[in-house]
Tab-separated table of C-alpha atoms in Angstrom:
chain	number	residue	atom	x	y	z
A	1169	UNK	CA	0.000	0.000	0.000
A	1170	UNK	CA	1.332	3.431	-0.830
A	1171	UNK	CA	2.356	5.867	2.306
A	1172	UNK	CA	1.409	9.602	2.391
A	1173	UNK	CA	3.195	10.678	5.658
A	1174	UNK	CA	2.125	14.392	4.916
A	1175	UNK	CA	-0.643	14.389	7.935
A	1176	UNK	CA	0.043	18.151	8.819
A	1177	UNK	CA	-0.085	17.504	12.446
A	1178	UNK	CA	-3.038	15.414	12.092
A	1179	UNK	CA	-2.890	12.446	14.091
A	1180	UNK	CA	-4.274	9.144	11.968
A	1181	UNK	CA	-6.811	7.621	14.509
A	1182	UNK	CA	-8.653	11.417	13.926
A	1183	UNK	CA	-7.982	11.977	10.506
A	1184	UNK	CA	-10.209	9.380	9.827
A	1185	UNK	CA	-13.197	10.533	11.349
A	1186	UNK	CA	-12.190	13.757	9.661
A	1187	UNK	CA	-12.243	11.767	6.695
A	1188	UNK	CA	-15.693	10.427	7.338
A	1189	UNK	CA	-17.389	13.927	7.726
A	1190	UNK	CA	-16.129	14.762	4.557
A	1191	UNK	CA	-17.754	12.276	2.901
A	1192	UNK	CA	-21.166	12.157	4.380
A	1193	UNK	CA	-20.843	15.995	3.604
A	1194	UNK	CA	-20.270	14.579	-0.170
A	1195	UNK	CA	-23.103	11.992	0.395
A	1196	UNK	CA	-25.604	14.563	1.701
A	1197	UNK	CA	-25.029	16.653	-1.191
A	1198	UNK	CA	-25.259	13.913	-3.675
A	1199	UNK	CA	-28.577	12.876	-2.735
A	1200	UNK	CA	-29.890	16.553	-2.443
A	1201	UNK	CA	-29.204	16.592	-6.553
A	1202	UNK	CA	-30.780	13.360	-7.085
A	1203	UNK	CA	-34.225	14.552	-4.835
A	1204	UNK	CA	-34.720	17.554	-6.802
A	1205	UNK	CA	-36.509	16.102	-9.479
A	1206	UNK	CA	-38.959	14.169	-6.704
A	1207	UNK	CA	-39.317	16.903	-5.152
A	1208	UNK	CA	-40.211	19.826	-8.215
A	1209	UNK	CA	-41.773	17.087	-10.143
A	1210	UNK	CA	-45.094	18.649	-10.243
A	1211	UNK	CA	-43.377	21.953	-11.015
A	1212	UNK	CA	-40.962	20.278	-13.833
A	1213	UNK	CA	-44.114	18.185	-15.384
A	1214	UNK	CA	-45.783	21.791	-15.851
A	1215	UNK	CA	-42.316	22.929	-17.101
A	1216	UNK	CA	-41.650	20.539	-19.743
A	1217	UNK	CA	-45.032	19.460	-20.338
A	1218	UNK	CA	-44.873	16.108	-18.823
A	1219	UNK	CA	-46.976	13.156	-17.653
A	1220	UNK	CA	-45.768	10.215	-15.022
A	1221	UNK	CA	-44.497	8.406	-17.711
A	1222	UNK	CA	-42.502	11.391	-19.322
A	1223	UNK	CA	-41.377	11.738	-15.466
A	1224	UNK	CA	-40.293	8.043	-15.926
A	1225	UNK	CA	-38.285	8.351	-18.434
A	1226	UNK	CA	-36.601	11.207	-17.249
A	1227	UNK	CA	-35.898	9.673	-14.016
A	1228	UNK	CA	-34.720	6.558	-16.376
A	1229	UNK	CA	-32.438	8.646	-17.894
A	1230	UNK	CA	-30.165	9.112	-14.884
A	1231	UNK	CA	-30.975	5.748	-13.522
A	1232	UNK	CA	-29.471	3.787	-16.565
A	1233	UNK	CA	-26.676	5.858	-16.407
A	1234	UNK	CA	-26.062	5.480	-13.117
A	1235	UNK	CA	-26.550	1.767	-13.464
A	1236	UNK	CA	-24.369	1.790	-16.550
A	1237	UNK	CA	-20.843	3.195	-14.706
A	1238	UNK	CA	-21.562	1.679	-11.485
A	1239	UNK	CA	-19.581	-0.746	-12.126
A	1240	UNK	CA	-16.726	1.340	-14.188
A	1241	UNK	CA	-15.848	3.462	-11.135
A	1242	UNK	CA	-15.869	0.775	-8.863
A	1243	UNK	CA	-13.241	-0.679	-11.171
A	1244	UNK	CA	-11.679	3.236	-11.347
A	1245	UNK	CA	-11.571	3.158	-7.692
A	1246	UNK	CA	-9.520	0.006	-7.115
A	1247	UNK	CA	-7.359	1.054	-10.364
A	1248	UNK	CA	-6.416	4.610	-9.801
A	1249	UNK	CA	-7.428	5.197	-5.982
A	1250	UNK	CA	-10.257	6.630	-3.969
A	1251	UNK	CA	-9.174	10.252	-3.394
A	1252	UNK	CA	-9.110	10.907	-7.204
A	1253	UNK	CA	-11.790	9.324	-8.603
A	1254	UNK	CA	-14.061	10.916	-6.266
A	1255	UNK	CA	-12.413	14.449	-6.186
A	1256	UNK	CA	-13.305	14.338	-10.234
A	1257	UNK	CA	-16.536	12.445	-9.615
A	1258	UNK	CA	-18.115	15.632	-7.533
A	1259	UNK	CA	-16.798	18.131	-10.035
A	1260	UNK	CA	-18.721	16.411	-12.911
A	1261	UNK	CA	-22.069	16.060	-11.018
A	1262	UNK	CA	-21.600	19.492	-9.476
A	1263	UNK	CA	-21.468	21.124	-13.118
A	1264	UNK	CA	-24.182	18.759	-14.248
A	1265	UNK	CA	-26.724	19.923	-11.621
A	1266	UNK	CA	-25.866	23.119	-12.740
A	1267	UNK	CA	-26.811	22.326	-16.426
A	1268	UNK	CA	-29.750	21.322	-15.068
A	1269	UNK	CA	-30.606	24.206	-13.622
A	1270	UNK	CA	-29.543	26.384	-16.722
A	1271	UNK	CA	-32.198	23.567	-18.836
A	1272	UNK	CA	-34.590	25.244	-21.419
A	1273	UNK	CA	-35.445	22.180	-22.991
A	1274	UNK	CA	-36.124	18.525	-21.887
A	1275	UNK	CA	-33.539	17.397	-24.262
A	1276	UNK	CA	-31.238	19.615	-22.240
A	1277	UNK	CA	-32.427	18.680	-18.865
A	1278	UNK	CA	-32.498	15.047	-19.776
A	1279	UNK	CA	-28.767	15.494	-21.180
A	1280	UNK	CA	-27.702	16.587	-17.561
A	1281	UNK	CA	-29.155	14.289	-16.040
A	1282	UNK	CA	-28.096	11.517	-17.287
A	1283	UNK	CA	-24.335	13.420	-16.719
A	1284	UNK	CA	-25.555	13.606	-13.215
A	1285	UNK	CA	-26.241	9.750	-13.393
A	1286	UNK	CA	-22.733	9.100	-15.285
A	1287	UNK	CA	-20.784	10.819	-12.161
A	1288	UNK	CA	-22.840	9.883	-8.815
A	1289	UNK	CA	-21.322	6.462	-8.636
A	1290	UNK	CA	-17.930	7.706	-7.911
A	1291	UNK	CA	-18.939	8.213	-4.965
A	1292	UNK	CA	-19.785	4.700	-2.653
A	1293	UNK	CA	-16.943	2.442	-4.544
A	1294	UNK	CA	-14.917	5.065	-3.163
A	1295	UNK	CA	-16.509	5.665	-0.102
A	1296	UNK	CA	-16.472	1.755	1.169
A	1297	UNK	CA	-13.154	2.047	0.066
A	1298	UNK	CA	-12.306	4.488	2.228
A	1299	UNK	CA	-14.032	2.553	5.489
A	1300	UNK	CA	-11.953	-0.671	4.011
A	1301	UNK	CA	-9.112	0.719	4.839
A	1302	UNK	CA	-9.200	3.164	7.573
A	1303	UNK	CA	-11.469	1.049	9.607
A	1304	UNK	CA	-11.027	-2.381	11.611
A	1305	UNK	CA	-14.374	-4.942	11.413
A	1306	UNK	CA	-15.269	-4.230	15.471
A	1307	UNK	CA	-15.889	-0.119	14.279
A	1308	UNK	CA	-16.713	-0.811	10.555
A	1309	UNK	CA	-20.071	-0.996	10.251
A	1310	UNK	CA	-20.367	2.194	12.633
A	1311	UNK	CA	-18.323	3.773	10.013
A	1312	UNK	CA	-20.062	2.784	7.296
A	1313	UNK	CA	-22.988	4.083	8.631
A	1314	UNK	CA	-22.001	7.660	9.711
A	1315	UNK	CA	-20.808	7.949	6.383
A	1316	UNK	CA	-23.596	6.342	4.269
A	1317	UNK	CA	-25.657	8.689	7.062
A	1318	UNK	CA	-25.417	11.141	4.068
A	1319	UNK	CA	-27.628	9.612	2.201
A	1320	UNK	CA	-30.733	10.079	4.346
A	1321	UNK	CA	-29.969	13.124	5.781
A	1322	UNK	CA	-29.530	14.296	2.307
A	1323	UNK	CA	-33.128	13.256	1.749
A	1324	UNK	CA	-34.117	15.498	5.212
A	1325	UNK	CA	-32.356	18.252	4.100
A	1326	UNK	CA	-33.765	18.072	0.617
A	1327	UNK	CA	-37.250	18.766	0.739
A	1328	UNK	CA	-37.373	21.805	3.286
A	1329	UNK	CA	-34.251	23.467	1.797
A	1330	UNK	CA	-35.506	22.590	-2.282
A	1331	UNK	CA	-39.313	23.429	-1.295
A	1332	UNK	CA	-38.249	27.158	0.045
A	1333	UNK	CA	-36.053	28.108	-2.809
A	1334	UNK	CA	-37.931	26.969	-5.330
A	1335	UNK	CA	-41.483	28.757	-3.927
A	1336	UNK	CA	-38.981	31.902	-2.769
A	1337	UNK	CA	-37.131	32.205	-6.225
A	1338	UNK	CA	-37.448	29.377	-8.982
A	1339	UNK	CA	-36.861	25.479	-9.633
A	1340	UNK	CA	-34.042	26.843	-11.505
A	1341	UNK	CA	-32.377	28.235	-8.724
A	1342	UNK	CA	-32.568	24.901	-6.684
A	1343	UNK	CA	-30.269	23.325	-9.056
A	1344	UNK	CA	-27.971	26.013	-9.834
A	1345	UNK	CA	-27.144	26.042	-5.450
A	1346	UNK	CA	-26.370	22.530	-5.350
A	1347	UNK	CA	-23.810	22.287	-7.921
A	1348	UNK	CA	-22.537	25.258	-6.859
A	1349	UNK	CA	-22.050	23.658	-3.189
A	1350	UNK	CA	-21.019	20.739	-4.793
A	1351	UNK	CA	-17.669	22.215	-6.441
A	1352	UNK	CA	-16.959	23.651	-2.918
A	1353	UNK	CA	-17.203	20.201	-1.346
A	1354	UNK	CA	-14.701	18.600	-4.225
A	1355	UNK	CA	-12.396	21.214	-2.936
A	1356	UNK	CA	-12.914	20.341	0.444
A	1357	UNK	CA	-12.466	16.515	-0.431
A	1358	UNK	CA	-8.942	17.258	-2.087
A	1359	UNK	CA	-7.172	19.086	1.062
A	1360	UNK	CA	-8.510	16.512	3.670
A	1361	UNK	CA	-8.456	13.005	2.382
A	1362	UNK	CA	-4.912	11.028	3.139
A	1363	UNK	CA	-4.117	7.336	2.317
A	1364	UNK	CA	-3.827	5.055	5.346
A	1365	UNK	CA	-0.172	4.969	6.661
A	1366	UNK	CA	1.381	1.950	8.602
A	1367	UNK	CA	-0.228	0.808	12.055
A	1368	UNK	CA	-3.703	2.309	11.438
A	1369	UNK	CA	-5.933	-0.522	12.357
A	1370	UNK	CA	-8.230	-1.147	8.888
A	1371	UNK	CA	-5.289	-1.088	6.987
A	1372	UNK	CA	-3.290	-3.475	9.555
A	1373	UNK	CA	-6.128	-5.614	9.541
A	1374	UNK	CA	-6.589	-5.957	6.011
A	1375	UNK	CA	-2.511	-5.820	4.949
A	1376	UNK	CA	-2.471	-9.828	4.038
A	1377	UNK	CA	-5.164	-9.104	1.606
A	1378	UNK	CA	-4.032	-6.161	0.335
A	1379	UNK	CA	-1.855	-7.231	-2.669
A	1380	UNK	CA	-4.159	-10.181	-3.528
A	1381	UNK	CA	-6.888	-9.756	-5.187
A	1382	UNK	CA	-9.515	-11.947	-7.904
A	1383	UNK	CA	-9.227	-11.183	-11.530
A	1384	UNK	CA	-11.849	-9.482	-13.001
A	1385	UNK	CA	-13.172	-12.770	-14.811
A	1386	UNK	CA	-12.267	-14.685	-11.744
A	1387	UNK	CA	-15.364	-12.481	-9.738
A	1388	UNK	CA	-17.911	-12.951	-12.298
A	1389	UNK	CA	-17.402	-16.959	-10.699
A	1390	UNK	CA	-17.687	-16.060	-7.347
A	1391	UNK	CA	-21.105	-17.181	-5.852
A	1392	UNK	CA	-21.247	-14.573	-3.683
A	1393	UNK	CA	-20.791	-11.916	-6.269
A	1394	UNK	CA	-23.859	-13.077	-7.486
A	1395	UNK	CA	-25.827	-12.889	-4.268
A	1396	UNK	CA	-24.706	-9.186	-3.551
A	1397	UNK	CA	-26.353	-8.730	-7.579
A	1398	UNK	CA	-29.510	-10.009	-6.848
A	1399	UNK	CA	-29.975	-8.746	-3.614
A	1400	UNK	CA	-29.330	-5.716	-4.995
A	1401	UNK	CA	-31.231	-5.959	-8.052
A	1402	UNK	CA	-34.119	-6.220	-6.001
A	1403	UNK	CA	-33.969	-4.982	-3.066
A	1404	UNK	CA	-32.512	-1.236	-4.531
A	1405	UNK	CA	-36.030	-0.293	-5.813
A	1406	UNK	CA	-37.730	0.008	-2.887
A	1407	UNK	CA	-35.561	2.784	-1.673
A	1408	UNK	CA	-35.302	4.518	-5.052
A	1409	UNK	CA	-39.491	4.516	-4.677
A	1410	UNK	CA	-39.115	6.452	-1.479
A	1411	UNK	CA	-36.724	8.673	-3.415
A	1412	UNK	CA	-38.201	9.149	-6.527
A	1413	UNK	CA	-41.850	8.624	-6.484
A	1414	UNK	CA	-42.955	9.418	-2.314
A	1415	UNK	CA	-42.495	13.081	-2.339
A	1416	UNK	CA	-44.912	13.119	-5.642
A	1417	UNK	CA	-47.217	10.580	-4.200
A	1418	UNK	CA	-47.729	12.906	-0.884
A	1419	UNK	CA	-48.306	15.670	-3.320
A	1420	UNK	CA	-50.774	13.928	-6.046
A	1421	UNK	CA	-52.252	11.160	-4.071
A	1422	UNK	CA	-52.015	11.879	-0.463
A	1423	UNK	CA	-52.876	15.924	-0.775
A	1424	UNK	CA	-50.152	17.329	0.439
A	1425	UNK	CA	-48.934	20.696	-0.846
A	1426	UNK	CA	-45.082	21.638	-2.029
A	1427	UNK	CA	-44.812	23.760	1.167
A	1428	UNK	CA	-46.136	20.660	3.589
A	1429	UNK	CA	-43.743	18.305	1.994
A	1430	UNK	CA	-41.393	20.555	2.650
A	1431	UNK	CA	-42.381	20.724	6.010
A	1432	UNK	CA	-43.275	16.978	6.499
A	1433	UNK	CA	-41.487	15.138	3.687
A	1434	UNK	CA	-37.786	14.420	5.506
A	1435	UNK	CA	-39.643	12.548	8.247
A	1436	UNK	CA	-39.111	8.850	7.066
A	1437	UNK	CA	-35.341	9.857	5.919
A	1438	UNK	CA	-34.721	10.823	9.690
A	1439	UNK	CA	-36.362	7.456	10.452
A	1440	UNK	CA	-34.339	5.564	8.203
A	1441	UNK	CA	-31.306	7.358	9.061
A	1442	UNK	CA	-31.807	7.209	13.349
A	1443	UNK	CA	-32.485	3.587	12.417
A	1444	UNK	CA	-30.044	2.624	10.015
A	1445	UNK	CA	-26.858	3.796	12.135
A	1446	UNK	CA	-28.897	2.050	15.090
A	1447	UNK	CA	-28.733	-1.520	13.845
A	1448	UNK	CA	-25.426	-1.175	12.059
A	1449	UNK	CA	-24.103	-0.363	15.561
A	1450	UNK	CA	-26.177	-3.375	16.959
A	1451	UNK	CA	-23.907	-5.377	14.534
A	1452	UNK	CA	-20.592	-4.074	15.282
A	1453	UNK	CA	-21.797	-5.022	19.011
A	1454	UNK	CA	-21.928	-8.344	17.703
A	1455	UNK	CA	-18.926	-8.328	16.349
A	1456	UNK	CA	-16.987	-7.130	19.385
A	1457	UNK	CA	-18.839	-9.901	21.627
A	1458	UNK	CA	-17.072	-12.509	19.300
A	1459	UNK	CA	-19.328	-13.372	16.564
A	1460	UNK	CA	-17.713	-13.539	13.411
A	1461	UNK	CA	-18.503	-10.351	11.402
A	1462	UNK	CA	-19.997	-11.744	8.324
A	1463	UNK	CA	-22.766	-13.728	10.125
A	1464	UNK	CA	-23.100	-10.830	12.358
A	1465	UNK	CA	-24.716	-8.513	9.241
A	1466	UNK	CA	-26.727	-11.253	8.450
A	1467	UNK	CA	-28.333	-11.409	11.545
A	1468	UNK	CA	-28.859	-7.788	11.729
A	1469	UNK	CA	-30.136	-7.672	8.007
A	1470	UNK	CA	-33.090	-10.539	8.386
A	1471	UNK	CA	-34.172	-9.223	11.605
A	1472	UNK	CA	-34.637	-5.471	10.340
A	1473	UNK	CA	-36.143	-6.291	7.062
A	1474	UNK	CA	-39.808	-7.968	8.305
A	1475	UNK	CA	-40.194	-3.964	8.922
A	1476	UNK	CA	-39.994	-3.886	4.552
A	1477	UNK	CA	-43.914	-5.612	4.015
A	1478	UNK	CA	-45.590	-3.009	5.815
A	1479	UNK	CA	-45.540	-0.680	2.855
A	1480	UNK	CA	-48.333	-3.437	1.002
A	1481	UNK	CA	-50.855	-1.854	3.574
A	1482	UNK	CA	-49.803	1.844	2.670
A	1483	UNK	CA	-52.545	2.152	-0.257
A	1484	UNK	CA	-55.782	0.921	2.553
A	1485	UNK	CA	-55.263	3.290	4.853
A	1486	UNK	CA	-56.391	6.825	4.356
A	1487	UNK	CA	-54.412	10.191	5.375
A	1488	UNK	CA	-50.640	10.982	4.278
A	1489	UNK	CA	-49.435	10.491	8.227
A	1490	UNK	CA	-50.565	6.971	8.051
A	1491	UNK	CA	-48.348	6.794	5.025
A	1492	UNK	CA	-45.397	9.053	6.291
A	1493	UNK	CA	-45.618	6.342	9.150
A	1494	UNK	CA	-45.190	3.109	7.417
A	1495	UNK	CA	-42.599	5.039	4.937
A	1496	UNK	CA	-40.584	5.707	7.754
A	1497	UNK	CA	-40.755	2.374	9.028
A	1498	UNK	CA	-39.767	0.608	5.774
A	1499	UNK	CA	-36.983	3.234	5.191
A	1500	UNK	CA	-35.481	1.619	8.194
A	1501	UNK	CA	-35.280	-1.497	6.124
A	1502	UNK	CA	-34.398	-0.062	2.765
A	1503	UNK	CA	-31.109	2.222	4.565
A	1504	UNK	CA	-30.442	-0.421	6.728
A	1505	UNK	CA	-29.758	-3.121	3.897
A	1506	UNK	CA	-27.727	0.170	1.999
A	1507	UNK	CA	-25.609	0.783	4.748
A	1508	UNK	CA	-24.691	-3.071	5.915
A	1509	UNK	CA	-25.304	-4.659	2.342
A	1510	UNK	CA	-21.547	-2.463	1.654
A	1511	UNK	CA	-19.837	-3.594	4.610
A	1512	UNK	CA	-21.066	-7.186	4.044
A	1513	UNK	CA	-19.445	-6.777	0.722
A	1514	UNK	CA	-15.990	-5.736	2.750
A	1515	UNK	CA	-16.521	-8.862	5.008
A	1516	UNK	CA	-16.718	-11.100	1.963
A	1517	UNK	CA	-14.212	-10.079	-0.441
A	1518	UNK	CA	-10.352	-9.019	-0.941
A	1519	UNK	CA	-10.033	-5.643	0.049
A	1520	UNK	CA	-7.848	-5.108	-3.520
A	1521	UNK	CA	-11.612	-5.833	-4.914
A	1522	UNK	CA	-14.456	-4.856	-2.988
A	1523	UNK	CA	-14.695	-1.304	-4.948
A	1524	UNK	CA	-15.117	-3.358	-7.601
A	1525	UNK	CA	-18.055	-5.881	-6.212
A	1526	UNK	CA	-19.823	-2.709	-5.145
A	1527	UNK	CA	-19.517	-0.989	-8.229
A	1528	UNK	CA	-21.202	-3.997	-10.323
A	1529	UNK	CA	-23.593	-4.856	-7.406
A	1530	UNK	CA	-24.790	-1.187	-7.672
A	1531	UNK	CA	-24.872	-1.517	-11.216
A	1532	UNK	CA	-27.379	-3.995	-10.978
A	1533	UNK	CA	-29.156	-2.774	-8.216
A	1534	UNK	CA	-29.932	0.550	-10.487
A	1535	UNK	CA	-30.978	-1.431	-13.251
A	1536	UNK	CA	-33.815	-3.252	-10.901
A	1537	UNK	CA	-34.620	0.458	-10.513
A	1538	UNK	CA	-35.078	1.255	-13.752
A	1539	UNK	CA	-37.108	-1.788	-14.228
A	1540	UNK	CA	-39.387	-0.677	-11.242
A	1541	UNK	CA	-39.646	2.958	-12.359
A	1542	UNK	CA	-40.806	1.780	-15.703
A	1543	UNK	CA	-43.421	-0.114	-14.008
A	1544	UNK	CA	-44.277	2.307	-11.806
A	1545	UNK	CA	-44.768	5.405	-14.433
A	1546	UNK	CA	-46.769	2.701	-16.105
A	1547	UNK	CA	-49.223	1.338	-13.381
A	1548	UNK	CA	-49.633	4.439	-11.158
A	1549	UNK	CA	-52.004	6.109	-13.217
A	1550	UNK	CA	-53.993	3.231	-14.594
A	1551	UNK	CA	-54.129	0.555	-12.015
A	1552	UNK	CA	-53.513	2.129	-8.961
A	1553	UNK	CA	-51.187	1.714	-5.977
A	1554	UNK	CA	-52.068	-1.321	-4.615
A	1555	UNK	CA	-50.013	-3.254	-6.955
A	1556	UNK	CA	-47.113	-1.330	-6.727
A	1557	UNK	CA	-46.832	-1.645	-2.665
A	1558	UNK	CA	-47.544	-5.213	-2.914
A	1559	UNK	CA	-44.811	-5.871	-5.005
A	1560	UNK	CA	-42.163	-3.887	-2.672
A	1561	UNK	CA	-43.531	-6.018	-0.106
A	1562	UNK	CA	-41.520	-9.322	-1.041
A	1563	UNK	CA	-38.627	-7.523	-2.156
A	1564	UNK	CA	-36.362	-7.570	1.091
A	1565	UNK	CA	-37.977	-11.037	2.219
A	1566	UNK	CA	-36.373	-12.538	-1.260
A	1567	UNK	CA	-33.433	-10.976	-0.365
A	1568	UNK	CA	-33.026	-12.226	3.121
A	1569	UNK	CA	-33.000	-15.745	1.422
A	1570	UNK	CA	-30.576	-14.735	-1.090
A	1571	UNK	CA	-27.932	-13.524	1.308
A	1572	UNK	CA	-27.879	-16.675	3.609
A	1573	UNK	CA	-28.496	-19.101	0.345
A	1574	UNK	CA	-25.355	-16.870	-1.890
A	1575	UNK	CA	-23.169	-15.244	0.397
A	1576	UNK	CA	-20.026	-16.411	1.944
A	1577	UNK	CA	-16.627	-15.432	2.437
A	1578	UNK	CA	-14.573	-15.534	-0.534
A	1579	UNK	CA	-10.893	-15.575	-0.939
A	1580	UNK	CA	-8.556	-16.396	-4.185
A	1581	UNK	CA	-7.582	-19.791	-4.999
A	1582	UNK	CA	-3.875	-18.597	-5.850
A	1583	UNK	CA	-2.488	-15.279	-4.297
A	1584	UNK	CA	-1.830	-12.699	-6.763
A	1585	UNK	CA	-0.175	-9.522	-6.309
A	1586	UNK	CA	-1.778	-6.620	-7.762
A	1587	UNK	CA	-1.365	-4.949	-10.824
């Protein structure tokens, strides 16, 4: 592993909480420029002259590309290094939310949005990266979860913040703030992050797997590989619903204005978030008390995710707090899988690799999404609801089965050194 001694009088064992600040800063940020379409899509179907399944394809449009270089930084990542590919990773969707935000047309706002889809990956191949190597397994889930923390809190954030300067000055004028914060961050990102040096504990821990790796062909054999894929591929959905399509649902079918999602709309993202960093805790605790780590996610995972079917009741009760209620509850589920499903991932693999898994895993889990919005922009305004909700229901109990049926530790059959 390469040594950067130049810690400015930083000591290690803080730089890397440092570290992780900066990133859920990052994280927050990138999921404020993926809400904004959620959360102006009334104003931005009136804009472009859209219906739910224009919004579809729009919201397709970043989704494949997201799903399509998933797996390319992850690869990026392990290749040329964390702190770079995500340093250039912010820039790009920084200046693409600004495009957005500059839009006339929905060819132009599409355009940007799938640029915004293109760079957002850089981000978590680099981010579990980071928690790979800066982190031991008794403090690596808590890591992963502060940092990951981001995500939701991004989602809080979003709709009060997005809501007041759209209604105060424009939807244009949402956009052009984020990627304007976003460059600032990428600046941020460059004068903090370090590589590991000699005796910190994650990269201790992980040193006799740090120069082996599997192949690139050699993963595509793994089993285990494959269970992260399908878990992700569908699992992933159900969050990107809550993203996507809840703040629009409160609004269309629920009667919520923009100003009362605004005012209402983070409350299942705190949920998920409170909860997510709860149980990924609850695992390290496991892990500390001598279980071995990988078996200690999956304990954590298939307990939280029986919380995931109460969302199939969501279209039979009346009132958007009944639904704000079960959202929140089955956020738990959806960030909790996010946040551990990465860590599981770090448990399972070669550290010279896991960027990788998660990069192709994510992949995959964005396509499911895809699939689901396309179903969704097709069945929410013919059939209704009800079939929607009852098909996020069995999502996380399919993959509960696939994580203790698939995944396992996995380890080269003949050391390699890396390239």
């Amino acid at each position: 592993m390469k040594i950067n001694n130049a810690y400015t009088g930083i000591r290690p064992d803080t730089r890397r909480w440092l570290i992780i600040a900066v990133v859920f800063v990052a994280i927050v940020f990138n999921y404020m420029d993926r809400q904004l379409v959620s959360i102006l899509k009334p104003m931005l179907k009136t804009e472009f002259s859209l219906n739910d399944e224009g919004y579809a394809v729009i919201v397709n449009i970043f989704t494949i590309c997201y799903a399509a270089m998933y797996p390319v930084t992850g690869w990026m990542v392990d290749k040329f290094g964390e702190k770079m590919v995500m340093f250039y990773g912010i820039i790009v969707w920084s200046l693409a939310c600004l495009g957005g935000g500059l839009s006339s047309t929905v060819k132009q706002f599409g355009f940007f949005r799938g640029m915004l889809g293109m760079a957002e990956p850089t981000n978590f191949p680099a981010q579990i990266k980071v928690v790979t190597v800066w982190f031991p397994g008794k403090l690596r889930a808590t890591a992963n979860s502060f940092c990951v923390a981001g995500s939701s809190i991004g989602a809080i954030i979003a709709p009060p913040l997005i809501a007041w300067l759209a209604i105060t000055y424009s939807w244009k004028m949402a956009f052009v703030a984020m990627g304007i914060t976003g460059l600032f961050i990428a600046l941020l990102w460059k004068l903090v992050y370090r590589e590991p040096p000699a005796g910190i504990t994650g990269a201790e821990e992980s040193q006799e797997d740090s120069t082996v790796k599997f192949r690139w062909a050699e993963l595509w054999k793994t089993r285990s590989l494959w269970g992260v894929i399908l878990i992700r591929f569908v699992s992933d959905p159900v969050w990107y619903f809550c993203l996507f399509w809840l703040p629009g649902y409160l609004q269309e079918e629920s009667g919520l204005t923009l100003a009362q999602v605004g005012m209402f709309g983070w409350i299942p993202f705190l949920a998920a978030d409170l909860g997510a960093i709860g149980t990924s805790a609850w695992s390290d605790r496991l892990v500390r008390k001598g279980m071995e780590p990988l078996r200690a996610r999956k304990i954590m995972l298939t307990t939280v995710a029986v919380l995931a079917p109460l969302c199939a009741v969501t279209p039979y009760l009346s009132g958007p707090w009944v639904t704000i209620l079960l959202f929140s509850l089955v956020a738990v589920a959806c960030l909790s899988w996010l946040f551990s499903l990465s860590v599981v991932i770090a448990e399972a693999f070669p550290v010279a690799n896991v960027a990788s898994v998660l990069g192709i895993a994510g992949g995959f889990g964005a396509v499911g999404a895809v699939l689901f919005n396309y179903f969704v922009g097709q069945m929410m305004g013919t059939m209704g609801a009800e079939k929607i909700f009852l098909a996020m229901a069995v999502m996380h109990p399919l993959a509960v089965l696939l994580l203790w049926v698939m995944v396992r530790k996995e380890r080269p059959g003949i050391a390699r050194k890396t390239e």
